[in-house]
Amino acid sequence: MTLVTKAYLLIALSPLLHVAAAFLNRSAPRWQLSRNLSLAALAAALAGGGLLLASGGDTVFAAGPIAAPYSLLISVMIGLLGAVIVQFSRNYLAGEPGEHRYLQMLHTALAAILATVLTDHAGVLLFGWAFISFALHELLLFYSDRPAAVMAARKKFLMARAAEVSLAAAVLLLVAEHDTWSISAWMAHYPAELSGTETLAAVLVALAALIKCAQMPSHGWLIQVVEAPTPVSALLHAGIINLGGYLLILFGPLVTSALSAQALVLVIAGGTFLAASREMQRQPAIKAKMAWSTCAQMALMLIEAALGLYELALLHLYSHAFYKAYLFLRSGSAVEQFVIEQQAGPRSVSVPRRIGGMAAAIAMVTGFALATGSLDQFASWLLVAIFIGIALGEAPLRRWRSLLGFALVALAAYSVQKLALGLWLVPEVAATVDHQLTLFVGGLVSLTFLSLWAHWFQQSAVDARDPARLLTFARRLAAKADSGVTLAVRAIWREPRASLERGPLPYSEPAEAE
Amino acid sequence: MEITTENDRDTLRHADLDRMQAACDKIAPTWPLDRQIAVNPFWHLRHRPAREVSATLAALSGASLHMPAGFYAEHARPEIADAHLDHAANWLNLDPAALGAGDTAETADTVWLPLSDLVDAEFNPGAGGWREVIVDNISGTCADFFTRSDDDPVRWQGLYRFWLGALTDELATGYRDEVRGLSRQCRRLPDDHEALILLALDELGVLPEQQEHFALAALLSVNGWASWIAYERWVANLAGQHRDGMLELLAIRLAWELVILRATLALEELAARRCLRAWREQLRHLPDRIADHYQAQGGQWLWQTAAERAYQGHLVNQIRTRPVSVERPPELQAVFCIDVRSEPYRRYLEAQSSAVQTFGFAGFFGLPIDYELVTGGARKPLLPGLLAPGLTAHEVGGAALQQDSEVAAERQALSGNAASSFGLVEATGLGFAWKLIRDAFNPRAPRPEAGIALAGTDLELRRGDTPLGDAETGALLHGILTALGLTGNFADTVLIVGHGSETSNNPHAASLNCGACCGSTGAASARLLASLLNRPALRQLLAERGISIPPTTSFHAALHNTTTDEVMVLGKNALKPKIRGWLDAAGDAARLERAPRLGIRETEPFALLRAVRERGRDWSQVRPEWGLANNAAFVVAPRRFLRRANLDGRAFLHDYDVEADTDNAVLTTILTAPMVVTHWINMQYNASVTDNRRYGSGNKVLHNVVGGHIGVFEGQLGDLRIGLAKQSVHDGEHWMHTPLRLSVFVHAPRDRIQAIYDQHEVVQELVDNEWLYLFHITDDYDTRRLYRNQWLAWL
């Protein structure tokens, strides 16, 4: 057995271990076993991936059963999330009825995600894609006696089917075009001038990615599914919803060859980015805030992918996954955070400090951009600069030294990740990018970021919740679309509502009183 | 009556609004999560007998104040003897045969339904119901409104107008399109809430005598937010101000009824009139329905009373031990909170040596303070919710903690802000992978309490911004030591032991802390008291007032960790090894006693300690400890009387020595303050068990914190949830709290208790309306129950 074969077997072991765990939990919850199998699946993904990269480098992917080098990265990410979520759920769900059902579906979902991101076979991809939704549907209905949970799960059900149909159509078109089911073989043909069929396929892929990432107006369910246990939300926001981004990266050479597909993503995700990031700020409930934040973050990831900035999209995909999983699992600490903030005393706002912070941040970031030779991606650097600038601007001067140190470390880590991902994991696709478009849209995106920053700058407190008029309009439009989905759900599932305490009418028609 | 003049009309309208206000006044407050102290959710209904309130609420909202009949028969039967049932039947004037009758009491058709529900049943069977739509709309609006700070102009316009404005926005999004004309009806609503209420009363045809019930039922359908408004009202009252948005909330709820009525009338007049008639008929029969419930609940109250009677007998048997007087001079004196979790620990600490003396006192140790970390920062109240802080404990040199807070505040600002959160994710996202691994597989100990220093710095007692003078401080200390009964015979080591819980990632953490410290730990109060009592100048003043503390005596502050049963000394001075050994041994024994209820099977002390510590720091643990579950009694007596009794951690214990209380002032305070607090705790636990859906906060697995501290939603929306989570009182298989109304035993002569009862209406209400039992108990365990001005032979 060659080293490469061993590596493939190890990698294949990782979804299989989750399948085994799902099977072993079919009648009673076996938490310890689940935990160990999840850790083993993580170890298998890590070891297999490492072995594969060590043994063959880029050449092994050309004809192998794995879609792309970054598939390995995402499978490790899913492995880690799976292990953490299983470990978390153990005590969190103790005493809830249906623990074994939960574990079964959780492992099924994890196995399906792993299979989906690893495979190079478009049929397996489709099958896995659909399987994730079915397992997730069961998880979302963990409390199936809650009418709101049922409604949200059904909305999600409709959206998932729409995305699947869209993706399946694209896959069939591409199979017909190239006479193979291998995704990497398809992508080897691009970038190229596209035929009408190929353009349609590209648009359908983009559509599937947009729906999967809950971009407006298909976002309603994402906000409403917090009716499921917290770890299910963590899995959804960290390991499932971002698969739209994976899809766009995987089909990148095709999508970036079709201006219509790119434009579709840029317009929809761009609008979602603006509206959702403002909507996030005005949510009083923590989980709603986080759901809107995911909506906006996914929008940014899709924009990056559609522009061909794959290494950034990838970076965003896993960074956001870890960030949001942590935030969801930690959502119980909101009160503690609130108390600590209150104790801090009034925050001093100083305009010179804010401007100074921003200037320092831009100087640092420009340095890193020049050093890594990626000044042309100024929009992405600006994003990081704004983060560092605000961090400095909010902090008193005595803490600048430690903050600048932190910023240097963060920038170094960011640059290294960006370089590594760009050089190593997505080498050939990155060369296909249309630089003029990237520069143009990058300029637009930069203006957007700057306007967000300017909005922050003019506020004394970072809490202005009443949105601008244009955004109110966008919100209404999106809400209207969402209530349309609600009506569709009502029309499709006509069964009587599971009512909380509704009996027959308490009184029949009384005799006409005198 | 013929209405002739404008004046008459005005008077009538005022009377209508007064009745509405009367209903508004019946909602009890709920404290925010960071100060979550227990409240009796029926506090403002205490002027009526408990059984009547139970029947009324059952008819108005479907609420339940007792367990279903099967519960008692199944879970409490061995303890409840037939004699207890006979006793209860006799007391309630019921035939014991009524025991089974209660089973069918709570069917849906005896619960009052709002008009919107009847409209639903008539027009939309099977479609999405108005009930959820209305609650979600009101709850969403309230969340948006009440999470805004007081200086936000939005709050100045009032809740009702804000709702009206937001409604237009929601209607524009095609909200419930299927009822045509709804938007038009909404646009025609008056923009004054009082005008709306009067309009609704007219059009719905609510008669004056029905108005209060009608309004109360409407408020109970959004009880969570009503309770929040009641909290704002309560806090304003304590500060001597007036603030009451309850009428506006009521107006919003009635506005929904009104627009639904108008829209359906316009749509299908005949059917709408049919609904309205059925609804009015229902309202007319409401008193009968309440009477039905009263009748039907007899069986459950019989079981309930019998269970309480059984426990009271059991408790007196537990107390019936030979009293011990400590002959030799004490080497250690330790003051604990009255909290039920102190009882086992105190028992084991005293078992270490006869030279150990413990005291029970409300955990804020009589210091009416709030806590301030830095000048200008928020102040944390550290006293019972019944009181307003008069003094401030200011942390001198809390800079390190302040820096923590600043960093946390900035971090929050960065991730919650649209401009910075994207860059934050890209630049630091990988760090969160590390945090995930750390917190899931190797968690750190949580910080003992957010925003309060445990040691290392000094606290300064201030009034406003100036330090409190020695004379005043001395008087305060004198009062505290007198109330404590610690006026002489001082040991060399005196511990002031506050308590707090150790729990991670828990929105309801404050409910496990000290209720007398407004949901904080007792650490700051203990530190302050110990440091004041160590100051020579103040000891001098105390000596002048007749309390002389020997120079060999030193006071130490300590914190009883109720999750792990460890006692940590706060401050630099270490304890003598012998005393440290006693504390540790007591902790080992108390842990062992409490472990089975937590499902921990370890018995080896070190392994057990590790197990409970892991539980406290586990971010996924929804049952870190059982808190005050199973509390049932409040015993006010000198410690010698109880020293050997094992009360199973179910009793609040307050030290009281009638000899020292010459003017009855100490007992008056106990029966009007700590007794009320323990009653609140008791009723919060009871209500969270008997009706977790209305008075408990439901499933922790779904909790969604609103506004950082206001409360939680269960899931996406729905009413604000109050009370305790199901996981806090239920282990997945059984209820861990048996609902029993508080039994208060006071070791004092009857006339002393009677005098307080005569003077204080609140005591009369609680006792006479059977919200609690008040007994006096003598040295030879003779007990009498005070009820409606009589001393009954009860046990």
mmCIF file of N, CA and C in Angstrom, chain A residues 278-321:
data_model
loop_
_atom_site.group_PDB
_atom_site.id
_atom_site.type_symbol
_atom_site.label_atom_id
_atom_site.label_comp_id
_atom_site.label_asym_id
_atom_site.label_seq_id
_atom_site.Cartn_x
_atom_site.Cartn_y
_atom_site.Cartn_z
ATOM 1 N N ARG A 278 -26.341 46.111 9.221
ATOM 2 C CA ARG A 278 -27.045 47.110 10.019
ATOM 3 C C ARG A 278 -28.118 46.468 10.888
ATOM 4 N N GLU A 279 -28.780 45.473 10.314
ATOM 5 C CA GLU A 279 -29.842 44.786 11.060
ATOM 6 C C GLU A 279 -29.262 44.137 12.328
ATOM 7 N N MET A 280 -28.065 43.600 12.174
ATOM 8 C CA MET A 280 -27.381 42.977 13.309
ATOM 9 C C MET A 280 -27.294 43.946 14.493
ATOM 10 N N GLN A 281 -26.984 45.196 14.178
ATOM 11 C CA GLN A 281 -26.747 46.156 15.262
ATOM 12 C C GLN A 281 -28.001 46.497 16.042
ATOM 13 N N ARG A 282 -29.156 46.312 15.418
ATOM 14 C CA ARG A 282 -30.344 46.747 16.148
ATOM 15 C C ARG A 282 -31.108 45.605 16.806
ATOM 16 N N GLN A 283 -30.546 44.407 16.845
ATOM 17 C CA GLN A 283 -31.246 43.289 17.464
ATOM 18 C C GLN A 283 -31.068 43.290 18.973
ATOM 19 N N PRO A 284 -32.161 43.246 19.723
ATOM 20 C CA PRO A 284 -32.014 43.184 21.166
ATOM 21 C C PRO A 284 -31.640 41.790 21.687
ATOM 22 N N ALA A 285 -32.018 40.725 20.975
ATOM 23 C CA ALA A 285 -31.753 39.375 21.486
ATOM 24 C C ALA A 285 -30.459 38.835 20.893
ATOM 25 N N ILE A 286 -29.653 38.209 21.727
ATOM 26 C CA ILE A 286 -28.290 37.866 21.328
ATOM 27 C C ILE A 286 -28.246 36.884 20.165
ATOM 28 N N LYS A 287 -29.137 35.906 20.168
ATOM 29 C CA LYS A 287 -29.044 34.921 19.097
ATOM 30 C C LYS A 287 -29.506 35.514 17.762
ATOM 31 N N ALA A 288 -30.430 36.438 17.810
ATOM 32 C CA ALA A 288 -30.854 37.107 16.579
ATOM 33 C C ALA A 288 -29.721 37.963 16.036
ATOM 34 N N LYS A 289 -29.023 38.623 16.944
ATOM 35 C CA LYS A 289 -27.862 39.416 16.556
ATOM 36 C C LYS A 289 -26.850 38.534 15.826
ATOM 37 N N MET A 290 -26.605 37.371 16.397
ATOM 38 C CA MET A 290 -25.601 36.499 15.801
ATOM 39 C C MET A 290 -26.072 35.945 14.466
ATOM 40 N N ALA A 291 -27.363 35.677 14.342
ATOM 41 C CA ALA A 291 -27.866 35.145 13.076
ATOM 42 C C ALA A 291 -27.731 36.191 11.972
ATOM 43 N N TRP A 292 -28.072 37.439 12.287
ATOM 44 C CA TRP A 292 -27.920 38.502 11.284
ATOM 45 C C TRP A 292 -26.448 38.706 10.944
ATOM 46 N N SER A 293 -25.613 38.564 11.962
ATOM 47 C CA SER A 293 -24.186 38.706 11.716
ATOM 48 C C SER A 293 -23.708 37.632 10.749
ATOM 49 N N THR A 294 -24.171 36.403 10.925
ATOM 50 C CA THR A 294 -23.797 35.331 10.004
ATOM 51 C C THR A 294 -24.223 35.685 8.581
ATOM 52 N N CYS A 295 -25.440 36.193 8.467
ATOM 53 C CA CYS A 295 -25.973 36.565 7.161
ATOM 54 C C CYS A 295 -25.022 37.542 6.460
ATOM 55 N N ALA A 296 -24.562 38.539 7.206
ATOM 56 C CA ALA A 296 -23.667 39.540 6.628
ATOM 57 C C ALA A 296 -22.281 38.964 6.351
ATOM 58 N N GLN A 297 -21.792 38.163 7.272
ATOM 59 C CA GLN A 297 -20.456 37.574 7.093
ATOM 60 C C GLN A 297 -20.427 36.650 5.874
ATOM 61 N N MET A 298 -21.511 35.886 5.705
ATOM 62 C CA MET A 298 -21.579 35.011 4.535
ATOM 63 C C MET A 298 -21.598 35.843 3.254
ATOM 64 N N ALA A 299 -22.289 36.983 3.331
ATOM 65 C CA ALA A 299 -22.337 37.858 2.162
ATOM 66 C C ALA A 299 -20.925 38.280 1.772
ATOM 67 N N LEU A 300 -20.148 38.678 2.767
ATOM 68 C CA LEU A 300 -18.784 39.110 2.482
ATOM 69 C C LEU A 300 -17.967 37.969 1.876
ATOM 70 N N MET A 301 -18.132 36.772 2.454
ATOM 71 C CA MET A 301 -17.402 35.610 1.938
ATOM 72 C C MET A 301 -17.774 35.340 0.478
ATOM 73 N N LEU A 302 -19.049 35.459 0.154
ATOM 74 C CA LEU A 302 -19.490 35.208 -1.220
ATOM 75 C C LEU A 302 -18.939 36.270 -2.166
ATOM 76 N N ILE A 303 -18.907 37.503 -1.700
ATOM 77 C CA ILE A 303 -18.354 38.570 -2.539
ATOM 78 C C ILE A 303 -16.899 38.265 -2.858
ATOM 79 N N GLU A 304 -16.160 37.875 -1.824
ATOM 80 C CA GLU A 304 -14.749 37.549 -2.028
ATOM 81 C C GLU A 304 -14.587 36.406 -3.025
ATOM 82 N N ALA A 305 -15.426 35.377 -2.857
ATOM 83 C CA ALA A 305 -15.315 34.225 -3.758
ATOM 84 C C ALA A 305 -15.689 34.618 -5.184
ATOM 85 N N ALA A 306 -16.730 35.435 -5.319
ATOM 86 C CA ALA A 306 -17.178 35.796 -6.659
ATOM 87 C C ALA A 306 -16.155 36.669 -7.375
ATOM 88 N N LEU A 307 -15.362 37.401 -6.590
ATOM 89 C CA LEU A 307 -14.334 38.230 -7.202
ATOM 90 C C LEU A 307 -13.079 37.421 -7.516
ATOM 91 N N GLY A 308 -13.081 36.156 -7.116
ATOM 92 C CA GLY A 308 -11.910 35.326 -7.361
ATOM 93 C C GLY A 308 -10.849 35.444 -6.285
ATOM 94 N N LEU A 309 -11.182 36.093 -5.178
ATOM 95 C CA LEU A 309 -10.226 36.175 -4.059
ATOM 96 C C LEU A 309 -10.404 34.927 -3.195
ATOM 97 N N TYR A 310 -10.055 33.778 -3.777
ATOM 98 C CA TYR A 310 -10.391 32.520 -3.120
ATOM 99 C C TYR A 310 -9.723 32.352 -1.773
ATOM 100 N N GLU A 311 -8.450 32.775 -1.707
ATOM 101 C CA GLU A 311 -7.758 32.544 -0.440
ATOM 102 C C GLU A 311 -8.425 33.343 0.677
ATOM 103 N N LEU A 312 -8.956 34.526 0.307
ATOM 104 C CA LEU A 312 -9.662 35.327 1.309
ATOM 105 C C LEU A 312 -10.981 34.682 1.689
ATOM 106 N N ALA A 313 -11.709 34.200 0.670
ATOM 107 C CA ALA A 313 -12.991 33.564 0.953
ATOM 108 C C ALA A 313 -12.797 32.362 1.859
ATOM 109 N N LEU A 314 -11.740 31.625 1.590
ATOM 110 C CA LEU A 314 -11.442 30.439 2.387
ATOM 111 C C LEU A 314 -11.074 30.828 3.818
ATOM 112 N N LEU A 315 -10.237 31.834 3.897
ATOM 113 C CA LEU A 315 -9.845 32.352 5.205
ATOM 114 C C LEU A 315 -11.082 32.794 5.980
ATOM 115 N N HIS A 316 -11.961 33.477 5.267
ATOM 116 C CA HIS A 316 -13.163 33.961 5.925
ATOM 117 C C HIS A 316 -14.048 32.800 6.347
ATOM 118 N N LEU A 317 -14.095 31.792 5.496
ATOM 119 C CA LEU A 317 -14.965 30.645 5.774
ATOM 120 C C LEU A 317 -14.601 30.004 7.105
ATOM 121 N N TYR A 318 -13.336 29.637 7.276
ATOM 122 C CA TYR A 318 -13.032 28.925 8.528
ATOM 123 C C TYR A 318 -12.895 29.866 9.715
ATOM 124 N N SER A 319 -12.401 31.108 9.475
ATOM 125 C CA SER A 319 -12.313 32.054 10.595
ATOM 126 C C SER A 319 -13.688 32.322 11.172
ATOM 127 N N HIS A 320 -14.641 32.556 10.274
ATOM 128 C CA HIS A 320 -15.989 32.828 10.751
ATOM 129 C C HIS A 320 -16.586 31.609 11.424
ATOM 130 N N ALA A 321 -16.272 30.422 10.913
ATOM 131 C CA ALA A 321 -16.817 29.202 11.510
ATOM 132 C C ALA A 321 -16.398 29.095 12.973
#
